[in-house]
Coordinates of C-alpha atoms and ligand atoms in Angstrom, one line a residue:
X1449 CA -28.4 -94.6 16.5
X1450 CA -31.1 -92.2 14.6
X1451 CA -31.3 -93.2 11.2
X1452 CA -33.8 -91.0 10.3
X1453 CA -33.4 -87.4 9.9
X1454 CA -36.8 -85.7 10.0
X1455 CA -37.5 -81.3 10.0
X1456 CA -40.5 -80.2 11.4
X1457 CA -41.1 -76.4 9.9
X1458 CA -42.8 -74.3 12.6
X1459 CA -43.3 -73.7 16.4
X1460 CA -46.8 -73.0 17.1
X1461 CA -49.6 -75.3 18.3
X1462 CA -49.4 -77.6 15.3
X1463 CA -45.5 -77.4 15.1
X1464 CA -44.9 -78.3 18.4
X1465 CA -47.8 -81.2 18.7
X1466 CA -46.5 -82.5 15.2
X1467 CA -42.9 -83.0 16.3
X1468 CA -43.9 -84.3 19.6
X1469 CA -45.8 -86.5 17.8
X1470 CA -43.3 -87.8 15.6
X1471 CA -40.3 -88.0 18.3
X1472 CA -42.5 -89.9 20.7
X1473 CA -43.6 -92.5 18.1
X1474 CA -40.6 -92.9 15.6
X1475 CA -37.8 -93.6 18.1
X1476 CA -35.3 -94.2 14.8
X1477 CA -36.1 -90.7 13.8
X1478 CA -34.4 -87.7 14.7
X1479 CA -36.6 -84.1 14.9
X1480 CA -35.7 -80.9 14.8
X1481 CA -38.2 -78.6 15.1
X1482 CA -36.9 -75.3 12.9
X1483 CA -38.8 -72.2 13.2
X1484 CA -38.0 -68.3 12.7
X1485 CA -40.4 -67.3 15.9
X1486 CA -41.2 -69.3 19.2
X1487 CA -43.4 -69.0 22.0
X1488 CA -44.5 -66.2 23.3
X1489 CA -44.3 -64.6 19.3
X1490 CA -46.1 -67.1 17.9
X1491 CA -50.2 -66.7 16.7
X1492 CA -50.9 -69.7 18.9
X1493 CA -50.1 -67.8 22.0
X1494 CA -52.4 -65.0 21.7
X1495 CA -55.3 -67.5 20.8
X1496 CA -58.0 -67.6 23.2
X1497 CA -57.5 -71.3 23.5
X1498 CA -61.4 -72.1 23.5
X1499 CA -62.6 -75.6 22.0
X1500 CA -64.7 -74.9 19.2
X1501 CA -65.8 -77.5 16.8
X1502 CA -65.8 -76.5 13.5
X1503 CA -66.9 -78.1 9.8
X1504 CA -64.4 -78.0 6.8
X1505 CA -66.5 -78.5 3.5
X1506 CA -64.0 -80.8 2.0
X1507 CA -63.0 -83.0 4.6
X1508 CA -64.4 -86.2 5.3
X1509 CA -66.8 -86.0 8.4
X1510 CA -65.1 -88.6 9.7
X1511 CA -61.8 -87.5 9.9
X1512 CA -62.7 -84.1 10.9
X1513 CA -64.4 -86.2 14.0
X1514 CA -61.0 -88.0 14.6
X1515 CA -59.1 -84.9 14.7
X1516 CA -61.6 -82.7 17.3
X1517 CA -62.1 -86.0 19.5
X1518 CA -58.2 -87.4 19.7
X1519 CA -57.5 -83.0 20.3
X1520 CA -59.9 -83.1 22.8
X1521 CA -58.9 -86.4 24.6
X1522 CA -55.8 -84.8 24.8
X1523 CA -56.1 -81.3 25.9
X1524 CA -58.2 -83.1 28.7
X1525 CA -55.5 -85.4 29.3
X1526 CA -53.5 -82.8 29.9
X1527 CA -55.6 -80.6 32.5
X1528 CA -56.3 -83.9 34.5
X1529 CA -52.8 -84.8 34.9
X1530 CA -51.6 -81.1 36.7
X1531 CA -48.9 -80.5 35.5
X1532 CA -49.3 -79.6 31.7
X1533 CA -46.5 -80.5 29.8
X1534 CA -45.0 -77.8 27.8
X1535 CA -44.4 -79.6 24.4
X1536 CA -41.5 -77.1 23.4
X1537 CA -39.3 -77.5 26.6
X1538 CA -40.2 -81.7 26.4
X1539 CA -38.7 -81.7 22.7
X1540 CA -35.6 -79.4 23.5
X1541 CA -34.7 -81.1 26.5
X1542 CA -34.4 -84.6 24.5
X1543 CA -36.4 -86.3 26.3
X1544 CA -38.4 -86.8 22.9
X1545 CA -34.9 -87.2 21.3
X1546 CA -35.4 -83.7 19.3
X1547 CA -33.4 -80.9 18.8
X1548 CA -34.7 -77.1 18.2
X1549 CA -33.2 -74.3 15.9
X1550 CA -34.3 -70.7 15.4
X1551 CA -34.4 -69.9 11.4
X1552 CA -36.2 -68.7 8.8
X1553 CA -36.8 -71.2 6.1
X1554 CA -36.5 -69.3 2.9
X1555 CA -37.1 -72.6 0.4
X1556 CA -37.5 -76.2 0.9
X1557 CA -34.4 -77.0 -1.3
X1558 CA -31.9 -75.3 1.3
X1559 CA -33.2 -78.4 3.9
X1560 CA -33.0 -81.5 1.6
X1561 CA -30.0 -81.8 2.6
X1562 CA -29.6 -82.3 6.1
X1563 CA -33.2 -83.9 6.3
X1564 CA -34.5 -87.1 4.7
X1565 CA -38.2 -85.9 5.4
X1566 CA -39.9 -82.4 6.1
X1567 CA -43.0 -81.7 7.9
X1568 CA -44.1 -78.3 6.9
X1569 CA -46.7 -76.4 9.7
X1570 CA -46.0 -72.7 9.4
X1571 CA -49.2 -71.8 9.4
X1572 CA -49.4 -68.3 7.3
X1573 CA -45.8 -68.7 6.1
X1574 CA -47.1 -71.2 3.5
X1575 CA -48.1 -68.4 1.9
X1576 CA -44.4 -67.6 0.4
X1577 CA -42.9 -70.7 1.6
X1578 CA -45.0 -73.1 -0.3
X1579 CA -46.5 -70.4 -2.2
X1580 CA -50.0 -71.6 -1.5
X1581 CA -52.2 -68.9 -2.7
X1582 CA -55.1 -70.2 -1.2
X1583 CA -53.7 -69.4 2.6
X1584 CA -55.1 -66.4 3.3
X1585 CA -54.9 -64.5 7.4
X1586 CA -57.9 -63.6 9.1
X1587 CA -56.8 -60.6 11.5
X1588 CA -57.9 -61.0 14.8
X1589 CA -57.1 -58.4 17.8
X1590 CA -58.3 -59.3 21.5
X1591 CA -57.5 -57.4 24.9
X1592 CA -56.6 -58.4 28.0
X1593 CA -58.5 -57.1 30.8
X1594 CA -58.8 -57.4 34.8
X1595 CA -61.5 -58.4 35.5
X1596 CA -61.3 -61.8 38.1
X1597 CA -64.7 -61.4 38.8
X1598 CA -66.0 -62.7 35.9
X1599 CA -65.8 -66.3 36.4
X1600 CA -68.3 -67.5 33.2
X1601 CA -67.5 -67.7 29.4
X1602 CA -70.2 -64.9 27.2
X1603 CA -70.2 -65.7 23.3
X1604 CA -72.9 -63.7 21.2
X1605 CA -74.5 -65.4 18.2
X1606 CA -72.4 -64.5 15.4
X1607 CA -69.2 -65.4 17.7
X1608 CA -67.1 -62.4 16.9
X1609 CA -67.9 -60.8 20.5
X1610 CA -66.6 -62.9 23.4
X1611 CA -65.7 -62.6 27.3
X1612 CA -63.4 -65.8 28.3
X1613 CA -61.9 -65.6 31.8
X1614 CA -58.7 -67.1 31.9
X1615 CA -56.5 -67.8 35.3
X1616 CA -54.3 -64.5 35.2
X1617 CA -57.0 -61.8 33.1
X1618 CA -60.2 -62.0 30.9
X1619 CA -60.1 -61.9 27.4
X1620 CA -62.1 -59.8 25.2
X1621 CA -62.7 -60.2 21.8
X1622 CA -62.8 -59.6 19.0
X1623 CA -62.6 -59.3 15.1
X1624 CA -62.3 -61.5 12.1
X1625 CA -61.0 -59.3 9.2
X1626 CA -60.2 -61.3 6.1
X1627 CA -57.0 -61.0 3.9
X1628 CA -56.1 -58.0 6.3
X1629 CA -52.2 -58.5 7.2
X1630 CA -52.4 -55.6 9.8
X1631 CA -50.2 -57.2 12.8
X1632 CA -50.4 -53.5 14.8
X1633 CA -53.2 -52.6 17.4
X1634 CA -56.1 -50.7 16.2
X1635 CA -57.3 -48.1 18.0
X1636 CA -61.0 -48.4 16.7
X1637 CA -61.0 -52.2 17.0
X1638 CA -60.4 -51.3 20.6
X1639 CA -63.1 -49.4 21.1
X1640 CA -65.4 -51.7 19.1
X1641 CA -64.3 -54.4 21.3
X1642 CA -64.8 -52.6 24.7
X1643 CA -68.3 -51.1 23.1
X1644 CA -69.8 -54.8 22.3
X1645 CA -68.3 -56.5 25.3
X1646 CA -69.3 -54.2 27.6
X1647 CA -72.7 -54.1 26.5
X1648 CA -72.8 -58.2 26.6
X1649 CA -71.2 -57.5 30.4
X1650 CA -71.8 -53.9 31.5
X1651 CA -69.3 -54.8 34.8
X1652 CA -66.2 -54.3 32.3
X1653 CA -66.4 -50.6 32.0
X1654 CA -64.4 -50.7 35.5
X1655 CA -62.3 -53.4 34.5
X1656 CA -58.7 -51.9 33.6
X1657 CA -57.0 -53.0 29.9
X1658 CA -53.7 -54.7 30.5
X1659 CA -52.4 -55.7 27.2
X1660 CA -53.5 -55.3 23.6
X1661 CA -52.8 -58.3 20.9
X1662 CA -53.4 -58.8 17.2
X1663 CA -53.3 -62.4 15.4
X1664 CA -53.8 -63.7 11.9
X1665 CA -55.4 -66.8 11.3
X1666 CA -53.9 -69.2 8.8
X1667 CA -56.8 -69.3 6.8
X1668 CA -57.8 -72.0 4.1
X1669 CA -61.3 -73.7 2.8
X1670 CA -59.7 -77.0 4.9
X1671 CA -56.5 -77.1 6.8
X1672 CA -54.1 -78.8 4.3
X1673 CA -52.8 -82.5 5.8
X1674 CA -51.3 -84.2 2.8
X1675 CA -48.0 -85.7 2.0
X1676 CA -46.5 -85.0 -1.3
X1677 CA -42.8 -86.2 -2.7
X1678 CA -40.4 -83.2 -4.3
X1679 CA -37.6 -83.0 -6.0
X1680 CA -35.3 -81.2 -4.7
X1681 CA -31.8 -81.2 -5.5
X1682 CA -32.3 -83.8 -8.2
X1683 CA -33.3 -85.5 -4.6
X1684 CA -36.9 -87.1 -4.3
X1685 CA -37.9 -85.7 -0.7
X1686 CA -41.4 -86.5 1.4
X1687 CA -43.4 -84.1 2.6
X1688 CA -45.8 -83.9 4.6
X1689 CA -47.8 -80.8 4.7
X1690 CA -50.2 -79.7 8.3
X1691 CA -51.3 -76.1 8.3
X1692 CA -54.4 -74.1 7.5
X1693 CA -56.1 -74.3 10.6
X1694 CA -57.6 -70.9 10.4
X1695 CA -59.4 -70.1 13.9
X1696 CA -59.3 -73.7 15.3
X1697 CA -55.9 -74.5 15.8
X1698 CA -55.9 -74.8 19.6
X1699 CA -59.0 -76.9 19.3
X1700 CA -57.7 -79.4 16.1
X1701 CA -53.3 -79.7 16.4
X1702 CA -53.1 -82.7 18.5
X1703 CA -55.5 -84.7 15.9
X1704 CA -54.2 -83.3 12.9
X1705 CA -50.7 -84.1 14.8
X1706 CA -51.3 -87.8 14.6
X1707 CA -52.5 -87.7 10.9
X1708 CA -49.1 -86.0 10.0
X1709 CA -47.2 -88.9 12.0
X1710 CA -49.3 -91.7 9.7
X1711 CA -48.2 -89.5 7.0
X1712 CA -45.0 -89.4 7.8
X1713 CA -44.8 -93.2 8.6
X1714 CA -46.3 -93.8 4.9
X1715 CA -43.1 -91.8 3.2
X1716 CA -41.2 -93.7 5.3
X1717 CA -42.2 -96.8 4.2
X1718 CA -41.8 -95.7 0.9
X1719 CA -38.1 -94.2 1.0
X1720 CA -35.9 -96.6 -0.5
X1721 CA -33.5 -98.6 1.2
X1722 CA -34.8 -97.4 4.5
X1723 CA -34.5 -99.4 8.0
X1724 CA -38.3 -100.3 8.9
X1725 CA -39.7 -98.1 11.5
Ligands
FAD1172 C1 -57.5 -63.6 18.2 C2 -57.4 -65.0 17.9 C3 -58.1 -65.9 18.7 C4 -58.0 -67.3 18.5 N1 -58.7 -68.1 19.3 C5 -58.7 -69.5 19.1 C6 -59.4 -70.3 20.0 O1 -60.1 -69.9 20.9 N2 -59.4 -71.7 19.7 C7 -58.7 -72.2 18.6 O2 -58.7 -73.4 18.4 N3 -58.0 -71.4 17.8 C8 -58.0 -70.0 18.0 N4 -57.3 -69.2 17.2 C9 -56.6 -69.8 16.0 C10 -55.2 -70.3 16.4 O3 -54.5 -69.3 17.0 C11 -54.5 -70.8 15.1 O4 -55.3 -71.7 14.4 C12 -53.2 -71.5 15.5 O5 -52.4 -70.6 16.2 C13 -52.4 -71.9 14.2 O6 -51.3 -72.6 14.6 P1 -50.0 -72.8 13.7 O7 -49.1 -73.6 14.5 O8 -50.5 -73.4 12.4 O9 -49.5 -71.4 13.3 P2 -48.6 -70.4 14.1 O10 -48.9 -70.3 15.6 O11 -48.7 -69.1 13.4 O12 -47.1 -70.9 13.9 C14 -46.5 -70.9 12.7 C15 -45.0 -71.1 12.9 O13 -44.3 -71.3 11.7 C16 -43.2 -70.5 11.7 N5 -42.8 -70.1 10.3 C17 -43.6 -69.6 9.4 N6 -43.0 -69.5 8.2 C18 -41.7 -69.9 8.5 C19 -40.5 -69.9 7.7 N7 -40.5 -69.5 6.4 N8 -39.4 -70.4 8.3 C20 -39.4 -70.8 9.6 N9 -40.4 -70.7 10.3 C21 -41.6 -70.3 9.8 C22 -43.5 -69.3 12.6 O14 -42.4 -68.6 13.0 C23 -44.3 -70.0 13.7 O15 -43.5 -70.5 14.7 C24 -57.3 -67.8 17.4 C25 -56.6 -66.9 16.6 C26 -56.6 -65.6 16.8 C27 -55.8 -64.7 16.0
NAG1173 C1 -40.1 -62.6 21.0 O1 -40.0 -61.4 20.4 C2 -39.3 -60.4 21.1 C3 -39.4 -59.1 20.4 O2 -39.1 -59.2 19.0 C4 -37.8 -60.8 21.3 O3 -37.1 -59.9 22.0 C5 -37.8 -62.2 22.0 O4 -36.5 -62.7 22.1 C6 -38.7 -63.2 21.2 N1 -38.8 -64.4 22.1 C7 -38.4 -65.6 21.6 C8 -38.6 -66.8 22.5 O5 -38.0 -65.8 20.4
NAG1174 C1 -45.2 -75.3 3.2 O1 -46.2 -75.4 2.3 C2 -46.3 -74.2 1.5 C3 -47.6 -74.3 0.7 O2 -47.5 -75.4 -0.2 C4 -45.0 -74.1 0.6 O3 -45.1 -72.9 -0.2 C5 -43.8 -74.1 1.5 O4 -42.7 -74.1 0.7 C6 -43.9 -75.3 2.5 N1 -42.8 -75.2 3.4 C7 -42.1 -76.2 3.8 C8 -41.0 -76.0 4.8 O5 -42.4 -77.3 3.3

């Protein structure tokens, strides 16, 4: 018997790795992972998926560490063991003992109800849903090009042009507009793109565009990972708040994951009258 009832807000990278997180660890807590988009229409699937470590100014070193190196352990975890486990289909098939639901969340008080805690990760949607003004999106458009001979990663120095071969096409990248909300392809990033890439790999000009993508980066100074308690409904609720990963998502979520479930396991302790977990 679940005595718990826990909502995890959100179905990219962080979403998914949060409520994995939580189901796998918290067997008295039941997740369901609520979210108005899911993969493939999510900004986590466009991502490049490169490991890049990054440094927030705010953030303990420490931690920052801990999140990058428990990520990493992971991801590489994962690649060794063949088959890489796709986090959604693990949680919806109740093997983590979670439960999935397409919705928009429009406010927090319509889920105090059902849920006794919430785990918010939806990324840009804390803009309105938390109304954190300090989440901002950092457009990004990429292309998808043939190209299987290029077997090697390029960068340049300022990191905004990049070649990454992946197993099906090579990426080609890219742009980092701030506080542009443009989700539609560009016609002149395009050419921007294939102009700087081909002159960092000349072979491209042959190679033949397949798809066009755009993504916006949840943006913030430091990704948020905090717990809070509301009231809601004359209710006190936890919170715990994960999002703000900006352009390292892919590279952080799985750390940042397990800092949510210790946050999580802190309200817990806290709720009153609540069987130890
Ligand atoms: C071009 C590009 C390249 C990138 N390359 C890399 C890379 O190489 N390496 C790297 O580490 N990172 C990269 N990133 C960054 C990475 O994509 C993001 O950091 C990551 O996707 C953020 O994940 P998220 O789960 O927080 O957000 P998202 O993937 O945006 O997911 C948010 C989820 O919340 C849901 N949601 C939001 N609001 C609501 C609401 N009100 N109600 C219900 N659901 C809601 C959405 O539907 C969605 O499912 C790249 C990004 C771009 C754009
Ligand atoms: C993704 O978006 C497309 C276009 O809006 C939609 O048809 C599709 O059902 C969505 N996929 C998922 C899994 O939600
Ligand atoms: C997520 O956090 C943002 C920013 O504080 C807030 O506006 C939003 O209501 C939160 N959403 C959830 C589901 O907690």
């Amino acid at each position: 018997m679940k005595s718990v009832r826990g909502v995890v807000v959100g179905a990219g990278v962080v979403g998914l790795s949060t409520a994995v997180c939580i189901a796998e660890n918290l067997p008295l807590c039941s997740v369901t992972l609520l979210s108005e988009k899911f993969s493939p229409n999510t900004t986590s699937d466009g991502a490049a998926g490169i490991v890049l470590a990054a440094e927030f100014p705010d953030i303990l070193l420490e931690r920052q560490r801990r999140w990058f190196k428990d990520s990493f352990d992971n991801l590489l975890a994962i690649a060794q063991s063949q088959h890489s486990p796709d986090a959604g289909i693990m949680l919806s098939s109740g093997k983590a003992g979670g439960r999935v639901e397409q919705r928009k969340v429009n406010s927090l008080q319509e889920l105090s109800d059902s849920f006794d805690f919430i785990v918010n990760c939806s990324g840009l949607g804390s803009k309105q849903l938390v109304g954190d003004a300090s989440v901002y999106p950092v457009r990004g458009q990429v292309l998808k090009v043939d190209a299987p001979w290029l077997t090697h990663f390029i960068k340049d120095g300022d990191g905004k042009t990049y070649i990454y071969p992946g197993i099906h096409s090579v990426t080609i990248g890219g742009t980092r507009q701030e506080g542009d909300w443009r989700l539609h392809v560009d016609k002149g990033d395009t050419d921007g793109i294939l102009d700087r890439c081909s002159r960092l790999e000349p072979s491209l000009k042959k190679a033949k565009v397949l798809s066009e993508w755009v993504g916006l980066r949840p943006s913030r100074r430091n990704p948020r990972v905090e717990r809070e308690w509301l009231q809601l409904q004359g209710r006190m609720v936890p919170i715990v708040h994960n999002y703000g990963h900006g352009g390292w998502g892919v590279t952080i979520a799985w750390g940042t994951a397990l800092d949510a479930l210790e946050l999580v396991r802190q309200c817990l302790k806290e709720m009153p009258q609540q069987a130890k977990l």
